[in-house]
mmCIF file of C-alpha atoms in Angstrom:
data_model
loop_
_atom_site.group_PDB
_atom_site.id
_atom_site.type_symbol
_atom_site.label_atom_id
_atom_site.label_comp_id
_atom_site.label_asym_id
_atom_site.label_seq_id
_atom_site.Cartn_x
_atom_site.Cartn_y
_atom_site.Cartn_z
ATOM 1 C CA MET A 303 -0.219 0.305 0.096
ATOM 2 C CA ASP A 304 1.719 3.203 -1.423
ATOM 3 C CA TYR A 305 -0.198 6.741 -1.568
ATOM 4 C CA PRO A 306 -3.488 7.165 -3.494
ATOM 5 C CA LYS A 307 -2.665 7.605 -7.459
ATOM 6 C CA THR A 308 -3.356 11.048 -7.793
ATOM 7 C CA ILE A 309 -0.679 11.929 -4.498
ATOM 8 C CA LYS A 310 1.703 9.988 -6.158
ATOM 9 C CA ASP A 311 1.725 11.497 -9.550
ATOM 10 C CA LEU A 312 2.120 14.712 -7.802
ATOM 11 C CA ILE A 313 4.708 13.404 -5.649
ATOM 12 C CA ALA A 314 6.380 12.497 -9.160
ATOM 13 C CA CYS A 315 5.624 16.442 -10.759
ATOM 14 C CA PHE A 316 7.665 18.086 -7.153
ATOM 15 C CA LYS A 317 10.285 15.893 -8.087
ATOM 16 C CA LYS A 318 11.323 17.037 -11.754
ATOM 17 C CA LEU A 319 12.291 20.455 -9.352
ATOM 18 C CA PRO A 320 15.541 21.169 -9.350
ATOM 19 C CA GLY A 321 17.200 19.908 -6.427
ATOM 20 C CA VAL A 322 13.850 18.200 -4.842
ATOM 21 C CA GLY A 323 14.533 14.556 -3.420
ATOM 22 C CA GLU A 324 11.145 11.873 -2.615
ATOM 23 C CA LYS A 325 11.014 12.976 1.248
ATOM 24 C CA THR A 326 10.481 16.981 0.109
ATOM 25 C CA ALA A 327 8.134 15.841 -3.104
ATOM 26 C CA GLU A 328 6.494 14.294 -0.215
ATOM 27 C CA ARG A 329 6.427 17.292 1.832
ATOM 28 C CA TYR A 330 5.116 19.695 -1.123
ATOM 29 C CA ALA A 331 2.300 17.379 -2.453
ATOM 30 C CA LEU A 332 1.166 16.545 0.856
ATOM 31 C CA SER A 333 0.620 20.643 2.143
ATOM 32 C CA ILE A 334 -0.936 20.863 -1.670
ATOM 33 C CA LEU A 335 -3.411 18.459 -0.202
ATOM 34 C CA ASN A 336 -3.791 20.446 3.046
ATOM 35 C CA SER A 337 -4.027 23.859 1.266
ATOM 36 C CA ASP A 338 -7.614 25.278 0.054
ATOM 37 C CA LEU A 339 -9.051 24.510 -3.197
ATOM 38 C CA GLU A 340 -8.726 28.792 -4.378
ATOM 39 C CA PHE A 341 -4.889 28.601 -3.927
ATOM 40 C CA THR A 342 -4.657 25.120 -5.935
ATOM 41 C CA ASP A 343 -6.557 26.445 -8.423
ATOM 42 C CA MET A 344 -4.565 29.892 -8.998
ATOM 43 C CA PHE A 345 -0.887 27.184 -8.356
ATOM 44 C CA SER A 346 -2.715 25.073 -11.766
ATOM 45 C CA ASP A 347 -3.642 27.811 -13.878
ATOM 46 C CA THR A 348 0.029 29.991 -13.038
ATOM 47 C CA LEU A 349 1.949 26.708 -14.233
ATOM 48 C CA ARG A 350 -0.020 26.645 -17.258
ATOM 49 C CA ASN A 351 -0.350 30.736 -17.745
ATOM 50 C CA VAL A 352 3.455 30.934 -17.327
ATOM 51 C CA LYS A 353 4.410 28.616 -20.163
ATOM 52 C CA THR A 354 2.119 30.114 -22.716
ATOM 53 C CA LYS A 355 2.193 33.881 -21.659
ATOM 54 C CA ILE A 356 6.020 34.458 -21.136
ATOM 55 C CA LYS A 357 8.336 34.865 -24.865
ATOM 56 C CA ARG A 358 11.718 36.141 -25.394
ATOM 57 C CA CYS A 359 12.065 39.942 -25.996
ATOM 58 C CA SER A 360 12.473 40.128 -29.505
ATOM 59 C CA ILE A 361 15.561 42.725 -29.043
ATOM 60 C CA CYS A 362 17.333 41.103 -25.737
ATOM 61 C CA ASN A 363 16.154 38.210 -25.420
ATOM 62 C CA ASN A 364 14.790 38.086 -21.757
ATOM 63 C CA TYR A 365 11.724 37.183 -20.289
ATOM 64 C CA SER A 366 8.864 39.301 -21.830
ATOM 65 C CA GLU A 367 4.936 39.355 -21.304
ATOM 66 C CA GLU A 368 5.201 41.667 -24.506
ATOM 67 C CA GLU A 369 7.108 40.809 -27.232
ATOM 68 C CA ILE A 370 9.211 43.869 -26.565
ATOM 69 C CA CYS A 371 9.792 43.712 -23.104
ATOM 70 C CA PRO A 372 10.051 47.212 -20.626
ATOM 71 C CA ILE A 373 13.220 47.409 -21.152
ATOM 72 C CA CYS A 374 14.116 47.642 -24.326
ATOM 73 C CA ASN A 375 10.799 50.173 -24.623
ATOM 74 C CA ASP A 376 11.997 52.323 -21.545
ATOM 75 C CA LYS A 377 12.889 55.305 -23.659
ATOM 76 C CA SER A 378 14.567 56.725 -20.679
ATOM 77 C CA ARG A 379 16.948 53.955 -20.539
ATOM 78 C CA ASP A 380 20.994 54.838 -22.542
ATOM 79 C CA ASN A 381 20.347 52.821 -25.634
ATOM 80 C CA ASN A 382 24.234 53.150 -26.280
ATOM 81 C CA VAL A 383 25.604 50.141 -23.741
ATOM 82 C CA ILE A 384 24.477 46.844 -23.794
ATOM 83 C CA CYS A 385 25.491 44.649 -20.544
ATOM 84 C CA VAL A 386 25.697 41.447 -21.890
ATOM 85 C CA VAL A 387 24.536 38.391 -19.556
ATOM 86 C CA GLU A 388 24.025 34.709 -19.527
ATOM 87 C CA GLU A 389 20.282 34.077 -18.190
ATOM 88 C CA PRO A 390 17.390 36.450 -17.775
ATOM 89 C CA LYS A 391 17.401 35.901 -14.133
ATOM 90 C CA ASN A 392 21.486 38.344 -14.225
ATOM 91 C CA VAL A 393 19.074 40.766 -15.138
ATOM 92 C CA ILE A 394 16.792 40.572 -12.566
ATOM 93 C CA ILE A 395 20.199 40.716 -10.057
ATOM 94 C CA PHE A 396 21.371 44.010 -12.059
ATOM 95 C CA GLU A 397 18.326 45.424 -12.128
ATOM 96 C CA LYS A 398 18.050 45.516 -9.015
ATOM 97 C CA ILE A 399 21.509 47.261 -7.457
ATOM 98 C CA GLY A 400 19.263 50.261 -9.465
ATOM 99 C CA THR A 401 22.850 52.145 -10.727
ATOM 100 C CA TYR A 402 22.638 50.592 -14.358
ATOM 101 C CA ASN A 403 20.373 52.151 -16.543
ATOM 102 C CA GLY A 404 21.771 50.984 -19.846
ATOM 103 C CA LEU A 405 20.165 47.668 -21.873
ATOM 104 C CA TYR A 406 21.100 43.809 -21.829
ATOM 105 C CA HIS A 407 21.636 41.240 -23.983
ATOM 106 C CA VAL A 408 20.653 37.663 -22.739
ATOM 107 C CA LEU A 409 23.232 34.903 -24.712
ATOM 108 C CA ASP A 410 20.817 32.203 -23.146
ATOM 109 C CA GLY A 411 24.025 30.077 -22.605
ATOM 110 C CA LEU A 412 28.068 30.361 -22.482
ATOM 111 C CA ILE A 413 29.893 28.742 -25.367
ATOM 112 C CA SER A 414 31.443 25.211 -24.065
ATOM 113 C CA PRO A 415 32.685 22.978 -26.825
ATOM 114 C CA LEU A 416 32.880 20.448 -24.386
ATOM 115 C CA ASP A 417 28.908 20.652 -23.639
ATOM 116 C CA GLY A 418 28.260 20.554 -27.351
ATOM 117 C CA VAL A 419 27.663 24.429 -26.943
ATOM 118 C CA ASN A 420 29.224 26.396 -29.985
ATOM 119 C CA PRO A 421 28.733 30.247 -30.478
ATOM 120 C CA GLU A 422 26.120 29.571 -33.221
ATOM 121 C CA ASP A 423 23.715 27.889 -30.135
ATOM 122 C CA ILE A 424 23.189 30.820 -27.936
ATOM 123 C CA LYS A 425 22.695 34.499 -29.138
ATOM 124 C CA ILE A 426 25.694 36.178 -30.084
ATOM 125 C CA ASP A 427 24.823 36.756 -33.655
ATOM 126 C CA SER A 428 21.344 39.116 -32.746
ATOM 127 C CA LEU A 429 23.799 40.404 -30.777
ATOM 128 C CA ILE A 430 26.703 41.655 -33.330
ATOM 129 C CA LYS A 431 22.840 42.351 -35.244
ATOM 130 C CA ARG A 432 22.130 44.234 -32.921
ATOM 131 C CA ILE A 433 25.636 46.124 -32.341
ATOM 132 C CA ASN A 434 25.842 47.108 -36.678
ATOM 133 C CA ASP A 435 21.984 47.796 -36.389
ATOM 134 C CA ASN A 436 22.655 50.732 -33.389
ATOM 135 C CA LYS A 437 24.940 53.240 -32.766
ATOM 136 C CA ILE A 438 26.084 51.066 -29.418
ATOM 137 C CA ASP A 439 29.209 53.154 -27.242
ATOM 138 C CA GLU A 440 29.981 50.361 -24.459
ATOM 139 C CA VAL A 441 28.989 46.310 -24.625
ATOM 140 C CA ILE A 442 29.708 45.213 -20.641
ATOM 141 C CA ILE A 443 30.578 41.737 -20.724
ATOM 142 C CA ALA A 444 28.656 40.691 -17.363
ATOM 143 C CA VAL A 445 29.145 36.089 -17.477
ATOM 144 C CA LYS A 446 30.637 34.024 -15.032
ATOM 145 C CA PRO A 447 34.190 33.896 -14.268
ATOM 146 C CA SER A 448 34.924 30.198 -15.428
ATOM 147 C CA ILE A 449 36.885 28.996 -18.661
ATOM 148 C CA GLU A 450 32.960 28.952 -20.273
ATOM 149 C CA GLY A 451 33.406 32.794 -19.418
ATOM 150 C CA GLU A 452 36.550 33.821 -20.190
ATOM 151 C CA THR A 453 35.879 31.973 -23.976
ATOM 152 C CA THR A 454 32.214 33.864 -24.559
ATOM 153 C CA ALA A 455 33.819 36.818 -23.318
ATOM 154 C CA LEU A 456 37.179 36.641 -25.541
ATOM 155 C CA TYR A 457 34.554 35.362 -28.434
ATOM 156 C CA ILE A 458 32.248 38.199 -28.548
ATOM 157 C CA SER A 459 35.614 40.950 -27.813
ATOM 158 C CA LYS A 460 37.776 39.547 -31.225
ATOM 159 C CA LEU A 461 33.935 39.588 -33.537
ATOM 160 C CA LEU A 462 33.792 43.239 -32.079
ATOM 161 C CA GLU A 463 37.774 43.891 -32.656
ATOM 162 C CA ASN A 464 38.058 47.698 -35.201
ATOM 163 C CA LYS A 465 34.514 48.753 -34.559
ATOM 164 C CA ASN A 466 35.100 51.725 -32.621
ATOM 165 C CA ILE A 467 33.470 50.302 -29.789
ATOM 166 C CA LYS A 468 33.887 49.534 -25.856
ATOM 167 C CA ILE A 469 34.341 46.494 -25.131
ATOM 168 C CA THR A 470 34.570 45.633 -20.585
ATOM 169 C CA LYS A 471 34.151 43.062 -18.669
ATOM 170 C CA ILE A 472 32.744 43.471 -15.227
ATOM 171 C CA ALA A 473 35.488 43.191 -12.019
ATOM 172 C CA HIS A 474 36.250 39.804 -10.915
ATOM 173 C CA GLY A 475 37.699 39.435 -7.280
ATOM 174 C CA VAL A 476 36.884 39.160 -3.467
ATOM 175 C CA PRO A 477 33.321 39.992 -2.884
ATOM 176 C CA LEU A 478 32.307 41.900 0.079
ATOM 177 C CA GLY A 479 31.903 40.740 3.307
ATOM 178 C CA ALA A 480 33.873 37.748 2.811
ATOM 179 C CA ASP A 481 35.834 35.691 4.640
ATOM 180 C CA MET A 482 40.390 36.082 3.693
ATOM 181 C CA ASP A 483 40.258 32.055 4.487
ATOM 182 C CA TYR A 484 37.902 30.862 2.316
ATOM 183 C CA ILE A 485 38.830 32.957 -1.137
ATOM 184 C CA ASP A 486 40.238 30.124 -3.607
ATOM 185 C CA ALA A 487 43.519 30.562 -5.215
ATOM 186 C CA LEU A 488 42.198 31.999 -8.111
ATOM 187 C CA THR A 489 40.360 34.729 -7.537
ATOM 188 C CA LEU A 490 42.653 36.018 -5.177
ATOM 189 C CA GLU A 491 45.299 35.800 -7.495
ATOM 190 C CA LEU A 492 42.749 37.765 -10.015
ATOM 191 C CA ALA A 493 42.191 40.148 -7.194
ATOM 192 C CA LEU A 494 45.859 40.182 -6.730
ATOM 193 C CA GLU A 495 46.171 41.385 -10.543
ATOM 194 C CA ASN A 496 43.235 43.899 -10.489
ATOM 195 C CA ARG A 497 44.332 45.724 -7.091
ATOM 196 C CA THR A 498 43.418 49.655 -7.532
ATOM 197 C CA GLN A 499 45.619 52.249 -6.289
ATOM 198 C CA ILE A 500 44.383 53.737 -2.769
ATOM 199 C CA SER A 501 46.604 56.630 -2.067
ATOM 200 C CA MET B 454 12.082 45.907 -13.268
ATOM 201 C CA ASP B 455 11.598 42.815 -11.658
ATOM 202 C CA TYR B 456 10.492 39.557 -13.542
ATOM 203 C CA PRO B 457 6.850 39.335 -16.061
ATOM 204 C CA LYS B 458 4.107 39.280 -13.317
ATOM 205 C CA THR B 459 3.426 35.718 -14.921
ATOM 206 C CA ILE B 460 6.574 34.478 -13.508
ATOM 207 C CA LYS B 461 5.992 36.614 -10.069
ATOM 208 C CA ASP B 462 2.841 34.743 -9.723
ATOM 209 C CA LEU B 463 4.558 31.267 -10.062
ATOM 210 C CA ILE B 464 7.194 32.225 -7.786
ATOM 211 C CA ALA B 465 4.351 33.640 -5.114
ATOM 212 C CA CYS B 466 2.948 30.192 -5.325
ATOM 213 C CA PHE B 467 5.985 27.937 -5.451
ATOM 214 C CA LYS B 468 7.217 30.247 -1.681
ATOM 215 C CA LYS B 469 3.700 28.899 -0.434
ATOM 216 C CA LEU B 470 5.069 25.334 -0.594
ATOM 217 C CA PRO B 471 6.384 24.972 3.103
ATOM 218 C CA GLY B 472 9.894 25.676 3.846
ATOM 219 C CA VAL B 473 10.447 27.643 0.557
ATOM 220 C CA GLY B 474 11.695 31.086 0.347
ATOM 221 C CA GLU B 475 12.844 33.497 -2.305
ATOM 222 C CA LYS B 476 15.468 32.130 -4.395
ATOM 223 C CA THR B 477 14.344 28.615 -4.043
ATOM 224 C CA ALA B 478 10.685 29.549 -5.357
ATOM 225 C CA GLU B 479 12.726 32.079 -8.116
ATOM 226 C CA ARG B 480 14.588 28.369 -9.139
ATOM 227 C CA TYR B 481 11.440 26.495 -8.849
ATOM 228 C CA ALA B 482 9.696 29.038 -11.319
ATOM 229 C CA LEU B 483 12.613 29.518 -13.834
ATOM 230 C CA SER B 484 13.172 25.128 -14.135
ATOM 231 C CA ILE B 485 9.948 25.519 -15.302
ATOM 232 C CA LEU B 486 9.758 28.020 -17.942
ATOM 233 C CA ASN B 487 12.952 25.758 -19.363
ATOM 234 C CA SER B 488 10.849 22.438 -18.832
ATOM 235 C CA ASP B 489 8.505 21.238 -22.104
ATOM 236 C CA LEU B 490 4.613 22.120 -22.333
ATOM 237 C CA GLU B 491 3.282 18.299 -22.065
ATOM 238 C CA PHE B 492 5.423 18.366 -18.104
ATOM 239 C CA THR B 493 3.937 21.436 -17.374
ATOM 240 C CA ASP B 494 0.186 20.892 -18.151
ATOM 241 C CA MET B 495 0.058 17.789 -16.448
ATOM 242 C CA PHE B 496 1.547 19.043 -13.255
ATOM 243 C CA SER B 497 -1.014 21.923 -13.515
ATOM 244 C CA ASP B 498 -3.439 18.828 -14.482
ATOM 245 C CA THR B 499 -2.484 16.811 -11.445
ATOM 246 C CA LEU B 500 -2.338 20.008 -8.703
ATOM 247 C CA ARG B 501 -5.969 20.358 -9.598
ATOM 248 C CA ASN B 502 -7.104 16.622 -9.590
ATOM 249 C CA VAL B 503 -5.006 15.723 -6.304
ATOM 250 C CA LYS B 504 -8.004 18.350 -4.417
ATOM 251 C CA THR B 505 -10.798 17.180 -6.296
ATOM 252 C CA LYS B 506 -9.887 13.000 -6.629
ATOM 253 C CA ILE B 507 -8.440 12.531 -2.668
ATOM 254 C CA LYS B 508 -11.405 12.205 0.023
ATOM 255 C CA ARG B 509 -10.731 10.514 3.255
ATOM 256 C CA CYS B 510 -11.540 6.809 3.590
ATOM 257 C CA SER B 511 -15.322 6.789 6.003
ATOM 258 C CA ILE B 512 -13.988 4.041 7.867
ATOM 259 C CA CYS B 513 -10.092 5.223 8.805
ATOM 260 C CA ASN B 514 -9.807 8.575 7.412
ATOM 261 C CA ASN B 515 -6.626 7.767 5.496
ATOM 262 C CA TYR B 516 -6.390 9.329 1.774
ATOM 263 C CA SER B 517 -8.014 7.738 -0.246
ATOM 264 C CA GLU B 518 -9.529 7.828 -4.094
ATOM 265 C CA GLU B 519 -12.766 5.653 -3.430
ATOM 266 C CA GLU B 520 -15.136 6.050 -0.492
ATOM 267 C CA ILE B 521 -13.464 3.056 1.364
ATOM 268 C CA CYS B 522 -9.166 3.011 0.706
ATOM 269 C CA PRO B 523 -7.859 -0.157 -0.561
ATOM 270 C CA ILE B 524 -6.698 -1.695 3.357
ATOM 271 C CA CYS B 525 -9.976 -0.802 4.946
ATOM 272 C CA ASN B 526 -11.306 -2.905 1.914
ATOM 273 C CA ASP B 527 -8.744 -5.428 1.947
ATOM 274 C CA LYS B 528 -10.367 -8.988 3.432
ATOM 275 C CA SER B 529 -6.578 -10.738 4.480
ATOM 276 C CA ARG B 530 -5.495 -7.890 6.223
ATOM 277 C CA ASP B 531 -6.482 -8.712 9.968
ATOM 278 C CA ASN B 532 -9.385 -6.316 11.037
ATOM 279 C CA ASN B 533 -8.903 -7.241 14.995
ATOM 280 C CA VAL B 534 -6.238 -5.057 15.631
ATOM 281 C CA ILE B 535 -6.044 -1.228 14.790
ATOM 282 C CA CYS B 536 -2.817 0.881 14.695
ATOM 283 C CA VAL B 537 -3.704 5.079 15.534
ATOM 284 C CA VAL B 538 -2.061 7.384 13.878
ATOM 285 C CA GLU B 539 -1.790 11.278 13.785
ATOM 286 C CA GLU B 540 -1.709 11.680 9.815
ATOM 287 C CA PRO B 541 -1.818 9.788 7.004
ATOM 288 C CA LYS B 542 1.587 9.863 5.776
ATOM 289 C CA ASN B 543 2.217 7.954 8.681
ATOM 290 C CA VAL B 544 0.907 4.618 7.745
ATOM 291 C CA ILE B 545 2.398 4.687 4.357
ATOM 292 C CA ILE B 546 5.436 4.846 6.438
ATOM 293 C CA PHE B 547 3.967 1.829 8.690
ATOM 294 C CA GLU B 548 3.092 -0.107 5.120
ATOM 295 C CA LYS B 549 7.180 0.304 4.649
ATOM 296 C CA ILE B 550 7.693 -2.156 7.027
ATOM 297 C CA GLY B 551 5.490 -4.697 5.703
ATOM 298 C CA THR B 552 5.218 -6.490 8.748
ATOM 299 C CA TYR B 553 1.589 -4.791 9.872
ATOM 300 C CA ASN B 554 -1.120 -6.921 8.515
ATOM 301 C CA GLY B 555 -3.406 -4.412 10.641
ATOM 302 C CA LEU B 556 -5.921 -1.913 9.701
ATOM 303 C CA TYR B 557 -4.946 2.128 10.743
ATOM 304 C CA HIS B 558 -7.233 4.826 12.182
ATOM 305 C CA VAL B 559 -6.091 8.820 10.789
ATOM 306 C CA LEU B 560 -6.439 10.826 13.646
ATOM 307 C CA ASP B 561 -5.490 14.454 11.490
ATOM 308 C CA GLY B 562 -4.285 15.893 14.659
ATOM 309 C CA LEU B 563 -2.903 15.356 18.565
ATOM 310 C CA ILE B 564 -4.917 17.449 21.215
ATOM 311 C CA SER B 565 -2.636 20.278 22.090
ATOM 312 C CA PRO B 566 -5.178 22.310 23.940
ATOM 313 C CA LEU B 567 -2.491 25.229 23.891
ATOM 314 C CA ASP B 568 -3.295 25.076 19.654
ATOM 315 C CA GLY B 569 -6.905 24.933 20.905
ATOM 316 C CA VAL B 570 -6.899 20.973 19.315
ATOM 317 C CA ASN B 571 -9.522 19.489 21.652
ATOM 318 C CA PRO B 572 -10.594 16.284 21.759
ATOM 319 C CA GLU B 573 -13.601 16.964 19.373
ATOM 320 C CA ASP B 574 -10.954 18.640 16.831
ATOM 321 C CA ILE B 575 -10.063 14.806 16.189
ATOM 322 C CA LYS B 576 -10.964 11.924 14.754
ATOM 323 C CA ILE B 577 -11.343 9.993 18.143
ATOM 324 C CA ASP B 578 -15.531 10.046 18.278
ATOM 325 C CA SER B 579 -14.929 7.889 14.779
ATOM 326 C CA LEU B 580 -12.590 6.053 15.881
ATOM 327 C CA ILE B 581 -15.210 4.610 19.023
ATOM 328 C CA LYS B 582 -17.445 3.996 16.894
ATOM 329 C CA ARG B 583 -15.838 1.829 15.130
ATOM 330 C CA ILE B 584 -14.240 -0.287 17.944
ATOM 331 C CA ASN B 585 -17.873 0.258 19.733
ATOM 332 C CA ASP B 586 -19.118 -1.440 16.020
ATOM 333 C CA ASN B 587 -16.568 -3.835 15.316
ATOM 334 C CA LYS B 588 -15.235 -7.068 17.281
ATOM 335 C CA ILE B 589 -11.408 -4.949 18.017
ATOM 336 C CA ASP B 590 -9.086 -7.149 20.213
ATOM 337 C CA GLU B 591 -6.115 -4.573 20.202
ATOM 338 C CA VAL B 592 -5.582 -1.130 19.875
ATOM 339 C CA ILE B 593 -1.631 0.056 18.708
ATOM 340 C CA ILE B 594 -1.216 3.724 19.711
ATOM 341 C CA ALA B 595 1.654 4.715 17.240
ATOM 342 C CA VAL B 596 1.745 8.302 17.468
ATOM 343 C CA LYS B 597 5.189 10.657 18.576
ATOM 344 C CA PRO B 598 6.492 11.054 21.638
ATOM 345 C CA SER B 599 5.870 14.135 22.870
ATOM 346 C CA ILE B 600 3.421 16.259 25.456
ATOM 347 C CA GLU B 601 0.461 16.076 22.946
ATOM 348 C CA GLY B 602 0.945 12.578 22.083
ATOM 349 C CA GLU B 603 1.080 11.118 25.382
ATOM 350 C CA THR B 604 -1.832 13.483 25.836
ATOM 351 C CA THR B 605 -4.046 11.602 22.648
ATOM 352 C CA ALA B 606 -2.662 8.170 23.880
ATOM 353 C CA LEU B 607 -3.799 8.829 27.774
ATOM 354 C CA TYR B 608 -7.600 10.164 26.740
ATOM 355 C CA ILE B 609 -8.264 7.373 24.055
ATOM 356 C CA SER B 610 -6.746 4.851 27.301
ATOM 357 C CA LYS B 611 -9.182 6.212 29.211
ATOM 358 C CA LEU B 612 -12.248 5.999 26.745
ATOM 359 C CA LEU B 613 -11.801 2.235 26.385
ATOM 360 C CA GLU B 614 -11.619 0.946 29.691
ATOM 361 C CA ASN B 615 -12.785 -1.359 30.828
ATOM 362 C CA LYS B 616 -13.736 -2.899 27.436
ATOM 363 C CA ASN B 617 -11.467 -5.579 27.580
ATOM 364 C CA ILE B 618 -9.167 -3.953 24.636
ATOM 365 C CA LYS B 619 -5.728 -4.332 25.144
ATOM 366 C CA ILE B 620 -4.635 -1.193 23.751
ATOM 367 C CA THR B 621 -0.527 -1.096 22.916
ATOM 368 C CA LYS B 622 1.699 1.828 22.283
ATOM 369 C CA ILE B 623 4.772 1.486 20.390
ATOM 370 C CA ALA B 624 8.392 1.495 22.007
ATOM 371 C CA HIS B 625 10.120 4.647 22.615
ATOM 372 C CA GLY B 626 14.216 4.485 22.654
ATOM 373 C CA VAL B 627 17.706 4.924 20.925
ATOM 374 C CA PRO B 628 16.950 4.512 17.552
ATOM 375 C CA LEU B 629 18.781 2.067 15.271
ATOM 376 C CA GLY B 630 22.885 3.515 14.421
ATOM 377 C CA ALA B 631 21.873 6.167 16.754
ATOM 378 C CA ASP B 632 25.505 7.707 17.861
ATOM 379 C CA MET B 633 24.673 7.312 21.714
ATOM 380 C CA ASP B 634 26.319 11.283 22.127
ATOM 381 C CA TYR B 635 24.128 12.567 19.943
ATOM 382 C CA ILE B 636 20.611 10.832 22.081
ATOM 383 C CA ASP B 637 18.753 13.228 24.440
ATOM 384 C CA ALA B 638 18.345 12.996 28.301
ATOM 385 C CA LEU B 639 14.850 12.146 27.828
ATOM 386 C CA THR B 640 15.323 9.664 24.908
ATOM 387 C CA LEU B 641 17.625 7.699 27.208
ATOM 388 C CA GLU B 642 15.765 7.989 30.507
ATOM 389 C CA LEU B 643 12.899 6.209 28.079
ATOM 390 C CA ALA B 644 15.159 3.704 26.826
ATOM 391 C CA LEU B 645 16.120 2.697 30.566
ATOM 392 C CA GLU B 646 12.910 2.754 31.679
ATOM 393 C CA ASN B 647 11.603 0.300 28.867
ATOM 394 C CA ARG B 648 14.776 -1.983 28.723
ATOM 395 C CA THR B 649 14.641 -5.488 27.972
ATOM 396 C CA GLN B 650 16.403 -8.410 29.579
ATOM 397 C CA ILE B 651 19.054 -9.962 27.110
ATOM 398 C CA SER B 652 19.865 -12.684 29.395
#
């Protein structure tokens, strides 16, 4: 004897979520059984909506409910600067800082030949076209500091050579509040290399 | 600028699950965006189904898709023994052992006057009625060892006094594989009190 089929089906669905095992999925499913019908109906509808309503912005490739996302549509933003990020969620993090006023471009991945991800598999073509078609002063590459990130940054900067565009990369180093004991050697090396003068 | 409304709605839904915070809910929602439509449709349907299809067994109060659950309906089981548990998920744990062949009774809570849970708020009445209407030899009380558990066990045993029914309680003690250093004093006290002779 196990749970009735419907409960087992729901546990199976929750198990597909990242990092969710049998026990957690069971806990989630049982909490759904104890929640009110109004909530489960809304949850059910939202799950369906998210797949039908959310598209990608035709300019920057970020998640959007419209053809063009609110950022690309915002006339008050500096449309001469593009910040290149790996995933849509990175845009949210930059927006939370509140000081960046340029546009974005979501690559949807990083070049990684070992995983079979080549330049044509991510949104580099549309980035280059966008830069060619518009007056862009600066391209800020804001991808994570990994082999894939460095490869992608290098590839994009090569394509933009001789175009008289400033290409920058966000700084990598020791994060604020970090305990020096736990910083890995590679980060420390980068932090040392990119040291800034204080007096 | 934040996520589009539909994504924010989905994050809000996931946040209602037990133990899920903002970051985890965001991770779940983004994984839904990356999963295929077939899966989200099934997930959406299952969420709705679970609330409409799952009822409580009219005999033992366990989750069931039928009026009477498969355990209560199983003629091969010993219907003279009832194991009293707090929640439906406890039934699954006992069934996993594979050696218990009696029936169950799901209380749906434990007596806890401080939390406003009185005997009439949990399924004690239906348990007593069931015992009166059927030939029951033994009632095994298998609730957690807490003040609420003890109170509930005592309350039920008082109600069944002078009925010539054996009332038992599962053993509490040091769990198998436990490190003695980490056993709390109360558990150890119980383990000592209920020691069994080995030779």
